[in-house]
Each structure stands twice: as structure tokens, then as C-alpha cells.
Amino acid sequence: MSILVINGPNLNLLGTREPGIYGATTLADIEAAAIAQGEAAGHTVECFQSNHEGAIVDRIHAARTDGTQFVVINPGAYTHTSVAIRDAFAGVEVPFCEVHISNVHKREAFRHHSYLSDIAVGVMAGFGVMGYTLALEFVIEQLKNQG
Ligand code: CA2
């Protein structure tokens, strides 16, 4: 069974700037850890990052028919702006968890609203890059229960 990890805009910069907020781990490290975690549980993990809203929408659409069972997404700043990404998830009906490295609720007010949280299965925020690991652990457990 297949899990898709999507990272949105600017997350390709992880580990190179703003380590005080986002830590020193690179996106390549996060993706390698996610693939290994999935493999250990018998799942394929595919990773996708884009700085473009439409590309993320297209990837979510493809998830409807490519065998993706669950999506873990850090939508980056599109969390707070993108009706299009919300509509894509609502349209494909593939379950997803939302991950934020930082605790968006203790940051600026504009980061407190998410267009995705109310249709996500679950939301992680403020656990650093461990949020991806924790979300994947949850997803792996969910897939077990699905048989
Ligand atoms: O905390 C998160 O994971 C965020 O999704 C990160 C987004 C931000 O807009 C959200 O409010 C919360 C920003 C990602 C930018 O990542 C960078 C990483 C290194 C250097 C600069 C930006």
C-alpha cells in the first residue's frame, strides 16, 4: 500500500535557512526517513515537493488513481491561502494528515487558519520534523486497521 508525502512551497529550503524556526534537517533527510519508515512497515512512500499550487493540485488528483492510500502533506504557506488544494482533496476523497513543523498557533494570526484542517483526518503542529514521523506512524496504523 502506498503513502504519498507532499511538501509545499519553500520547504525545499529546509535545513539551509531559518533553523531557529524550522530546524537543521533538510527535506532530503525528511524524505529518506519517510521512505525508510514506510518500507519497514511494508509500504511504499512516494515524496513530492513543489513551489507551485497547480502542481500540488495535479499531484493530489493523480493520487485518486495511482494507488495512493493516504497522503501526508505539509502545504507550507498554501495552508492559509489555498481553496484550490482544499477542493482537490475534497474532490479525490483520499484521506490525508496535515503536518506543520512549527506551531502555527503561536505564530502570526494569519497562520492560525488552515483551509485544510477541517477536512483532514488529523493535524500535527509544533513537533518539528518529528511531526512527519508521528503522522506516518498514525497512517501506518490506520492502514493496518484497513487490512
Ligand atoms: O510550520 C510549517 O511547517 C509551515 O507549514 C511552514 C510554512 C509556513 O508558511 C506555514 O505557516 C507553517 C513555510 C515553509 C518555509 O520553509 C522554509 C524553510 C527554510 C527556510 C525558509 C523557509
Short mmCIF file of N, CA and C and ligand atoms in Angstrom, two decimals:
data_model
loop_
_atom_site.label_atom_id
_atom_site.label_comp_id
_atom_site.label_asym_id
_atom_site.label_seq_id
_atom_site.Cartn_x
_atom_site.Cartn_y
_atom_site.Cartn_z
N MET A 1 0.85 -1.19 0.00
CA MET A 1 0.00 0.00 0.00
C MET A 1 0.89 1.25 0.00
N SER A 2 0.37 2.28 -0.59
CA SER A 2 1.22 3.42 -0.91
C SER A 2 0.81 4.69 -0.15
N ILE A 3 1.81 5.38 0.34
CA ILE A 3 1.61 6.63 1.08
C ILE A 3 2.34 7.73 0.31
N LEU A 4 1.67 8.86 0.15
CA LEU A 4 2.26 9.99 -0.57
C LEU A 4 2.56 11.11 0.43
N VAL A 5 3.81 11.59 0.42
CA VAL A 5 4.21 12.71 1.27
C VAL A 5 4.41 13.94 0.38
N ILE A 6 3.60 14.97 0.62
CA ILE A 6 3.68 16.18 -0.20
C ILE A 6 4.20 17.33 0.65
N ASN A 7 5.17 18.04 0.13
CA ASN A 7 5.65 19.27 0.76
C ASN A 7 5.46 20.45 -0.18
N GLY A 8 4.93 21.53 0.37
CA GLY A 8 4.61 22.71 -0.43
C GLY A 8 5.74 23.71 -0.52
N PRO A 9 5.39 24.94 -0.84
CA PRO A 9 6.38 25.96 -1.21
C PRO A 9 7.39 26.27 -0.11
N ASN A 10 8.61 26.42 -0.57
CA ASN A 10 9.76 26.83 0.24
C ASN A 10 10.30 25.73 1.15
N LEU A 11 9.59 24.62 1.25
CA LEU A 11 10.08 23.56 2.14
C LEU A 11 11.32 22.87 1.56
N ASN A 12 11.60 23.12 0.28
CA ASN A 12 12.88 22.67 -0.30
C ASN A 12 14.06 23.41 0.32
N LEU A 13 13.78 24.51 1.04
CA LEU A 13 14.86 25.28 1.69
C LEU A 13 15.19 24.78 3.10
N LEU A 14 14.43 23.81 3.57
CA LEU A 14 14.66 23.32 4.94
C LEU A 14 16.12 22.96 5.17
N GLY A 15 16.60 23.34 6.34
CA GLY A 15 17.98 23.00 6.70
C GLY A 15 19.01 23.97 6.17
N THR A 16 18.55 24.91 5.34
CA THR A 16 19.52 25.87 4.77
C THR A 16 19.32 27.28 5.34
N ARG A 17 18.06 27.59 5.77
CA ARG A 17 17.75 28.92 6.31
C ARG A 17 16.77 28.78 7.46
N GLU A 18 16.68 29.83 8.28
CA GLU A 18 15.74 29.89 9.40
C GLU A 18 15.75 28.62 10.27
N PRO A 19 16.95 28.14 10.67
CA PRO A 19 16.99 26.94 11.52
C PRO A 19 16.31 27.14 12.86
N GLY A 20 16.22 28.40 13.31
CA GLY A 20 15.55 28.70 14.59
C GLY A 20 14.08 28.31 14.57
N ILE A 21 13.44 28.42 13.41
CA ILE A 21 12.01 28.08 13.32
C ILE A 21 11.84 26.65 12.81
N TYR A 22 12.62 26.30 11.77
CA TYR A 22 12.34 25.04 11.07
C TYR A 22 13.38 23.94 11.30
N GLY A 23 14.45 24.25 12.07
CA GLY A 23 15.44 23.22 12.37
C GLY A 23 16.50 23.08 11.29
N ALA A 24 17.37 22.10 11.47
CA ALA A 24 18.54 21.95 10.59
C ALA A 24 18.39 20.77 9.64
N THR A 25 17.30 20.05 9.76
CA THR A 25 17.11 18.87 8.91
C THR A 25 16.71 19.31 7.50
N THR A 26 17.27 18.66 6.50
CA THR A 26 16.93 19.02 5.12
C THR A 26 15.70 18.23 4.66
N LEU A 27 15.11 18.70 3.57
CA LEU A 27 13.97 17.98 3.01
C LEU A 27 14.40 16.58 2.55
N ALA A 28 15.60 16.48 2.01
CA ALA A 28 16.11 15.16 1.58
C ALA A 28 16.18 14.20 2.77
N ASP A 29 16.60 14.72 3.94
CA ASP A 29 16.64 13.88 5.16
C ASP A 29 15.23 13.41 5.54
N ILE A 30 14.28 14.34 5.49
CA ILE A 30 12.89 14.01 5.87
C ILE A 30 12.34 12.95 4.92
N GLU A 31 12.61 13.13 3.64
CA GLU A 31 12.07 12.20 2.65
C GLU A 31 12.70 10.81 2.79
N ALA A 32 14.02 10.79 3.03
CA ALA A 32 14.70 9.49 3.18
C ALA A 32 14.16 8.76 4.42
N ALA A 33 13.94 9.51 5.50
CA ALA A 33 13.41 8.90 6.74
C ALA A 33 11.99 8.38 6.51
N ALA A 34 11.19 9.13 5.75
CA ALA A 34 9.80 8.72 5.48
C ALA A 34 9.78 7.44 4.65
N ILE A 35 10.64 7.38 3.66
CA ILE A 35 10.71 6.19 2.79
C ILE A 35 11.12 4.97 3.62
N ALA A 36 12.13 5.15 4.50
CA ALA A 36 12.61 4.04 5.33
C ALA A 36 11.52 3.61 6.32
N GLN A 37 10.82 4.57 6.90
CA GLN A 37 9.75 4.25 7.86
C GLN A 37 8.63 3.46 7.18
N GLY A 38 8.27 3.88 5.97
CA GLY A 38 7.22 3.18 5.22
C GLY A 38 7.67 1.78 4.86
N GLU A 39 8.89 1.68 4.35
CA GLU A 39 9.44 0.37 3.93
C GLU A 39 9.44 -0.62 5.09
N ALA A 40 9.84 -0.14 6.26
CA ALA A 40 9.90 -1.01 7.45
C ALA A 40 8.53 -1.58 7.79
N ALA A 41 7.48 -0.87 7.38
CA ALA A 41 6.11 -1.33 7.66
C ALA A 41 5.47 -1.97 6.43
N GLY A 42 6.25 -2.12 5.37
CA GLY A 42 5.75 -2.79 4.17
C GLY A 42 4.99 -1.89 3.21
N HIS A 43 5.22 -0.58 3.32
CA HIS A 43 4.53 0.36 2.45
C HIS A 43 5.52 1.11 1.55
N THR A 44 5.04 1.47 0.39
CA THR A 44 5.82 2.35 -0.48
C THR A 44 5.49 3.79 -0.09
N VAL A 45 6.52 4.61 0.09
CA VAL A 45 6.30 6.04 0.34
C VAL A 45 6.84 6.81 -0.85
N GLU A 46 5.98 7.61 -1.46
CA GLU A 46 6.45 8.48 -2.54
C GLU A 46 6.46 9.91 -2.02
N CYS A 47 7.51 10.65 -2.38
CA CYS A 47 7.64 12.02 -1.91
C CYS A 47 7.55 13.00 -3.07
N PHE A 48 6.87 14.11 -2.85
CA PHE A 48 6.67 15.12 -3.89
C PHE A 48 6.77 16.49 -3.23
N GLN A 49 7.56 17.37 -3.82
CA GLN A 49 7.62 18.77 -3.33
C GLN A 49 7.43 19.70 -4.52
N SER A 50 6.64 20.74 -4.31
CA SER A 50 6.52 21.75 -5.35
C SER A 50 6.29 23.12 -4.73
N ASN A 51 6.78 24.12 -5.43
CA ASN A 51 6.54 25.52 -5.04
C ASN A 51 5.32 26.08 -5.77
N HIS A 52 4.62 25.23 -6.53
CA HIS A 52 3.53 25.69 -7.39
C HIS A 52 2.20 25.06 -7.00
N GLU A 53 1.24 25.91 -6.76
CA GLU A 53 -0.07 25.45 -6.29
C GLU A 53 -0.71 24.45 -7.26
N GLY A 54 -0.68 24.78 -8.56
CA GLY A 54 -1.32 23.91 -9.56
C GLY A 54 -0.65 22.54 -9.64
N ALA A 55 0.65 22.50 -9.46
CA ALA A 55 1.37 21.22 -9.49
C ALA A 55 0.94 20.35 -8.31
N ILE A 56 0.72 20.98 -7.18
CA ILE A 56 0.26 20.22 -6.00
C ILE A 56 -1.17 19.72 -6.23
N VAL A 57 -2.01 20.57 -6.81
CA VAL A 57 -3.38 20.15 -7.15
C VAL A 57 -3.33 18.96 -8.10
N ASP A 58 -2.49 19.05 -9.14
CA ASP A 58 -2.38 17.94 -10.11
C ASP A 58 -1.91 16.65 -9.43
N ARG A 59 -0.97 16.77 -8.48
CA ARG A 59 -0.45 15.56 -7.81
C ARG A 59 -1.54 14.92 -6.94
N ILE A 60 -2.35 15.77 -6.31
CA ILE A 60 -3.46 15.25 -5.49
C ILE A 60 -4.47 14.55 -6.40
N HIS A 61 -4.77 15.12 -7.56
CA HIS A 61 -5.69 14.47 -8.50
C HIS A 61 -5.17 13.09 -8.91
N ALA A 62 -3.86 13.03 -9.20
CA ALA A 62 -3.27 11.75 -9.63
C ALA A 62 -3.39 10.70 -8.53
N ALA A 63 -3.39 11.16 -7.27
CA ALA A 63 -3.46 10.22 -6.13
C ALA A 63 -4.76 9.42 -6.14
N ARG A 64 -5.77 9.93 -6.82
CA ARG A 64 -7.07 9.24 -6.87
C ARG A 64 -6.97 7.88 -7.56
N THR A 65 -6.04 7.79 -8.54
CA THR A 65 -6.00 6.57 -9.37
C THR A 65 -4.64 5.86 -9.35
N ASP A 66 -3.65 6.39 -8.61
CA ASP A 66 -2.31 5.78 -8.69
C ASP A 66 -1.99 4.84 -7.53
N GLY A 67 -3.00 4.48 -6.76
CA GLY A 67 -2.79 3.53 -5.67
C GLY A 67 -2.47 4.17 -4.33
N THR A 68 -2.48 5.49 -4.28
CA THR A 68 -2.22 6.17 -3.01
C THR A 68 -3.36 5.89 -2.03
N GLN A 69 -2.96 5.42 -0.83
CA GLN A 69 -3.99 5.11 0.19
C GLN A 69 -4.18 6.26 1.17
N PHE A 70 -3.10 7.04 1.32
CA PHE A 70 -3.12 8.09 2.34
C PHE A 70 -2.08 9.13 1.94
N VAL A 71 -2.38 10.39 2.22
CA VAL A 71 -1.43 11.48 1.95
C VAL A 71 -1.04 12.14 3.27
N VAL A 72 0.25 12.42 3.42
CA VAL A 72 0.74 13.28 4.50
C VAL A 72 1.22 14.55 3.81
N ILE A 73 0.66 15.69 4.18
CA ILE A 73 1.00 16.93 3.48
C ILE A 73 1.37 18.04 4.44
N ASN A 74 2.51 18.68 4.14
CA ASN A 74 2.80 19.99 4.72
C ASN A 74 2.59 20.98 3.58
N PRO A 75 1.47 21.67 3.58
CA PRO A 75 1.16 22.54 2.44
C PRO A 75 1.91 23.87 2.47
N GLY A 76 2.77 24.08 3.50
CA GLY A 76 3.50 25.33 3.60
C GLY A 76 2.52 26.49 3.68
N ALA A 77 2.86 27.60 3.06
CA ALA A 77 2.02 28.80 3.13
C ALA A 77 0.67 28.61 2.45
N TYR A 78 0.56 27.63 1.54
CA TYR A 78 -0.75 27.38 0.89
C TYR A 78 -1.80 26.91 1.90
N THR A 79 -1.33 26.42 3.06
CA THR A 79 -2.26 26.08 4.14
C THR A 79 -3.27 27.20 4.38
N HIS A 80 -2.73 28.43 4.36
CA HIS A 80 -3.50 29.58 4.80
C HIS A 80 -4.19 30.33 3.66
N THR A 81 -3.98 29.84 2.43
CA THR A 81 -4.50 30.60 1.27
C THR A 81 -5.26 29.75 0.26
N SER A 82 -5.06 28.43 0.26
CA SER A 82 -5.44 27.68 -0.95
C SER A 82 -6.78 26.94 -0.86
N VAL A 83 -7.79 27.57 -1.43
CA VAL A 83 -9.08 26.89 -1.62
C VAL A 83 -8.89 25.79 -2.67
N ALA A 84 -7.98 26.00 -3.62
CA ALA A 84 -7.77 25.02 -4.69
C ALA A 84 -7.25 23.68 -4.14
N ILE A 85 -6.32 23.73 -3.18
CA ILE A 85 -5.80 22.48 -2.61
C ILE A 85 -6.88 21.82 -1.75
N ARG A 86 -7.64 22.62 -1.03
CA ARG A 86 -8.78 22.06 -0.27
C ARG A 86 -9.75 21.34 -1.21
N ASP A 87 -10.11 22.03 -2.31
CA ASP A 87 -11.09 21.45 -3.25
C ASP A 87 -10.53 20.17 -3.89
N ALA A 88 -9.22 20.14 -4.13
CA ALA A 88 -8.61 18.93 -4.71
C ALA A 88 -8.78 17.76 -3.76
N PHE A 89 -8.48 17.96 -2.48
CA PHE A 89 -8.65 16.87 -1.51
C PHE A 89 -10.12 16.46 -1.39
N ALA A 90 -11.00 17.45 -1.36
CA ALA A 90 -12.43 17.13 -1.25
C ALA A 90 -12.86 16.33 -2.48
N GLY A 91 -12.29 16.65 -3.64
CA GLY A 91 -12.67 16.00 -4.89
C GLY A 91 -12.18 14.57 -5.00
N VAL A 92 -10.96 14.30 -4.56
CA VAL A 92 -10.41 12.95 -4.75
C VAL A 92 -10.79 11.99 -3.62
N GLU A 93 -11.17 12.53 -2.50
CA GLU A 93 -11.56 11.72 -1.34
C GLU A 93 -10.47 10.73 -0.89
N VAL A 94 -9.20 11.11 -1.05
CA VAL A 94 -8.09 10.34 -0.48
C VAL A 94 -7.81 10.94 0.91
N PRO A 95 -7.77 10.10 1.98
CA PRO A 95 -7.57 10.67 3.31
C PRO A 95 -6.19 11.29 3.47
N PHE A 96 -6.11 12.34 4.28
CA PHE A 96 -4.81 12.99 4.46
C PHE A 96 -4.64 13.52 5.87
N CYS A 97 -3.36 13.60 6.29
CA CYS A 97 -2.98 14.28 7.53
C CYS A 97 -2.19 15.52 7.15
N GLU A 98 -2.40 16.57 7.91
CA GLU A 98 -1.71 17.85 7.70
C GLU A 98 -0.59 17.97 8.73
N VAL A 99 0.59 18.34 8.27
CA VAL A 99 1.75 18.46 9.16
C VAL A 99 2.33 19.87 9.05
N HIS A 100 2.63 20.46 10.21
CA HIS A 100 3.41 21.70 10.25
C HIS A 100 4.57 21.51 11.20
N ILE A 101 5.73 21.91 10.75
CA ILE A 101 6.93 21.78 11.57
C ILE A 101 6.83 22.71 12.79
N SER A 102 6.42 23.93 12.52
CA SER A 102 6.29 24.91 13.61
C SER A 102 4.89 24.85 14.20
N ASN A 103 4.75 25.42 15.40
CA ASN A 103 3.42 25.55 15.99
C ASN A 103 2.78 26.81 15.43
N VAL A 104 2.01 26.63 14.38
CA VAL A 104 1.41 27.77 13.67
C VAL A 104 0.52 28.60 14.60
N HIS A 105 0.03 28.00 15.66
CA HIS A 105 -0.90 28.70 16.56
C HIS A 105 -0.20 29.67 17.51
N LYS A 106 1.12 29.53 17.63
CA LYS A 106 1.81 30.55 18.43
C LYS A 106 2.60 31.52 17.55
N ARG A 107 2.26 31.53 16.27
CA ARG A 107 2.91 32.47 15.35
C ARG A 107 1.90 33.56 14.93
N GLU A 108 2.15 34.21 13.82
CA GLU A 108 1.29 35.31 13.39
C GLU A 108 -0.17 34.83 13.21
N ALA A 109 -1.12 35.75 13.41
CA ALA A 109 -2.55 35.40 13.32
C ALA A 109 -2.91 34.79 11.96
N PHE A 110 -2.25 35.26 10.88
CA PHE A 110 -2.62 34.74 9.56
C PHE A 110 -2.27 33.26 9.39
N ARG A 111 -1.42 32.74 10.32
CA ARG A 111 -1.09 31.30 10.22
C ARG A 111 -2.05 30.44 11.05
N HIS A 112 -2.99 31.06 11.73
CA HIS A 112 -3.87 30.29 12.62
C HIS A 112 -4.98 29.59 11.86
N HIS A 113 -5.30 30.12 10.68
CA HIS A 113 -6.37 29.47 9.90
C HIS A 113 -5.77 28.57 8.81
N SER A 114 -6.36 27.38 8.72
CA SER A 114 -5.98 26.44 7.66
C SER A 114 -7.21 26.12 6.83
N TYR A 115 -7.03 26.14 5.50
CA TYR A 115 -8.13 25.73 4.61
C TYR A 115 -8.28 24.21 4.56
N LEU A 116 -7.37 23.49 5.23
CA LEU A 116 -7.39 22.03 5.13
C LEU A 116 -7.79 21.31 6.41
N SER A 117 -7.53 21.93 7.57
CA SER A 117 -7.64 21.19 8.84
C SER A 117 -9.00 20.55 9.06
N ASP A 118 -10.07 21.21 8.66
CA ASP A 118 -11.40 20.66 8.97
C ASP A 118 -11.79 19.50 8.06
N ILE A 119 -11.00 19.25 7.01
CA ILE A 119 -11.28 18.05 6.18
C ILE A 119 -10.13 17.03 6.29
N ALA A 120 -9.12 17.34 7.12
CA ALA A 120 -8.01 16.39 7.35
C ALA A 120 -8.45 15.33 8.35
N VAL A 121 -7.80 14.16 8.27
CA VAL A 121 -8.04 13.14 9.30
C VAL A 121 -7.43 13.63 10.62
N GLY A 122 -6.23 14.21 10.54
CA GLY A 122 -5.56 14.73 11.73
C GLY A 122 -4.56 15.80 11.36
N VAL A 123 -4.13 16.55 12.37
CA VAL A 123 -3.22 17.69 12.15
C VAL A 123 -2.10 17.64 13.19
N MET A 124 -0.85 17.79 12.74
CA MET A 124 0.30 17.88 13.64
C MET A 124 0.89 19.29 13.49
N ALA A 125 1.21 19.92 14.61
CA ALA A 125 1.87 21.22 14.51
C ALA A 125 2.78 21.42 15.71
N GLY A 126 4.00 21.86 15.45
CA GLY A 126 4.88 22.25 16.53
C GLY A 126 5.82 21.16 17.04
N PHE A 127 5.80 20.01 16.40
CA PHE A 127 6.67 18.91 16.84
C PHE A 127 7.95 18.84 16.01
N GLY A 128 8.23 19.92 15.31
CA GLY A 128 9.42 19.91 14.45
C GLY A 128 9.25 18.88 13.35
N VAL A 129 10.39 18.44 12.80
CA VAL A 129 10.31 17.47 11.69
C VAL A 129 9.81 16.11 12.19
N MET A 130 9.82 15.91 13.51
CA MET A 130 9.27 14.66 14.06
C MET A 130 7.78 14.54 13.73
N GLY A 131 7.14 15.66 13.43
CA GLY A 131 5.72 15.63 13.05
C GLY A 131 5.46 14.72 11.86
N TYR A 132 6.41 14.67 10.92
CA TYR A 132 6.23 13.78 9.76
C TYR A 132 6.26 12.32 10.23
N THR A 133 7.21 12.01 11.12
CA THR A 133 7.35 10.63 11.62
C THR A 133 6.10 10.22 12.39
N LEU A 134 5.61 11.13 13.23
CA LEU A 134 4.43 10.82 14.04
C LEU A 134 3.21 10.64 13.15
N ALA A 135 3.07 11.51 12.16
CA ALA A 135 1.92 11.38 11.25
C ALA A 135 2.00 10.06 10.48
N LEU A 136 3.21 9.71 10.03
CA LEU A 136 3.36 8.45 9.29
C LEU A 136 3.07 7.25 10.18
N GLU A 137 3.47 7.34 11.45
CA GLU A 137 3.17 6.24 12.37
C GLU A 137 1.65 6.05 12.47
N PHE A 138 0.95 7.15 12.57
CA PHE A 138 -0.52 7.10 12.63
C PHE A 138 -1.08 6.50 11.34
N VAL A 139 -0.58 6.96 10.20
CA VAL A 139 -1.08 6.48 8.90
C VAL A 139 -0.84 4.98 8.76
N ILE A 140 0.35 4.53 9.16
CA ILE A 140 0.68 3.10 9.06
C ILE A 140 -0.30 2.28 9.91
N GLU A 141 -0.62 2.79 11.10
CA GLU A 141 -1.58 2.12 11.98
C GLU A 141 -2.97 2.09 11.32
N GLN A 142 -3.36 3.20 10.72
CA GLN A 142 -4.67 3.27 10.04
C GLN A 142 -4.76 2.24 8.92
N LEU A 143 -3.66 2.13 8.15
CA LEU A 143 -3.66 1.20 7.01
C LEU A 143 -3.71 -0.25 7.50
N LYS A 144 -3.10 -0.51 8.67
CA LYS A 144 -3.17 -1.85 9.28
C LYS A 144 -4.62 -2.20 9.57
N ASN A 145 -5.31 -1.24 10.13
CA ASN A 145 -6.71 -1.48 10.52
C ASN A 145 -7.61 -1.64 9.32
N GLN A 146 -7.17 -1.10 8.16
CA GLN A 146 -7.95 -1.26 6.92
C GLN A 146 -7.74 -2.63 6.31
N GLY A 147 -6.72 -3.35 6.81
CA GLY A 147 -6.43 -4.70 6.29
C GLY A 147 -5.63 -4.58 5.06
O1 CA2 B 1 5.46 25.09 10.10
C1 CA2 B 1 5.30 24.69 8.95
O2 CA2 B 1 5.63 23.57 8.58
C2 CA2 B 1 4.71 25.64 7.89
O3 CA2 B 1 3.83 24.86 7.06
C3 CA2 B 1 5.89 26.16 7.10
C4 CA2 B 1 5.50 27.23 6.08
C5 CA2 B 1 4.65 28.32 6.72
O4 CA2 B 1 4.20 29.24 5.73
C6 CA2 B 1 3.46 27.74 7.46
O5 CA2 B 1 2.75 28.80 8.08
C7 CA2 B 1 3.90 26.76 8.52
C8 CA2 B 1 6.75 27.89 5.48
C9 CA2 B 1 7.78 26.95 4.96
C10 CA2 B 1 9.02 27.74 4.68
O6 CA2 B 1 10.11 26.89 4.90
C11 CA2 B 1 11.34 27.45 4.97
C12 CA2 B 1 12.36 26.62 5.36
C13 CA2 B 1 13.64 27.12 5.47
C14 CA2 B 1 13.89 28.44 5.17
C15 CA2 B 1 12.86 29.27 4.77
C16 CA2 B 1 11.58 28.76 4.65
#
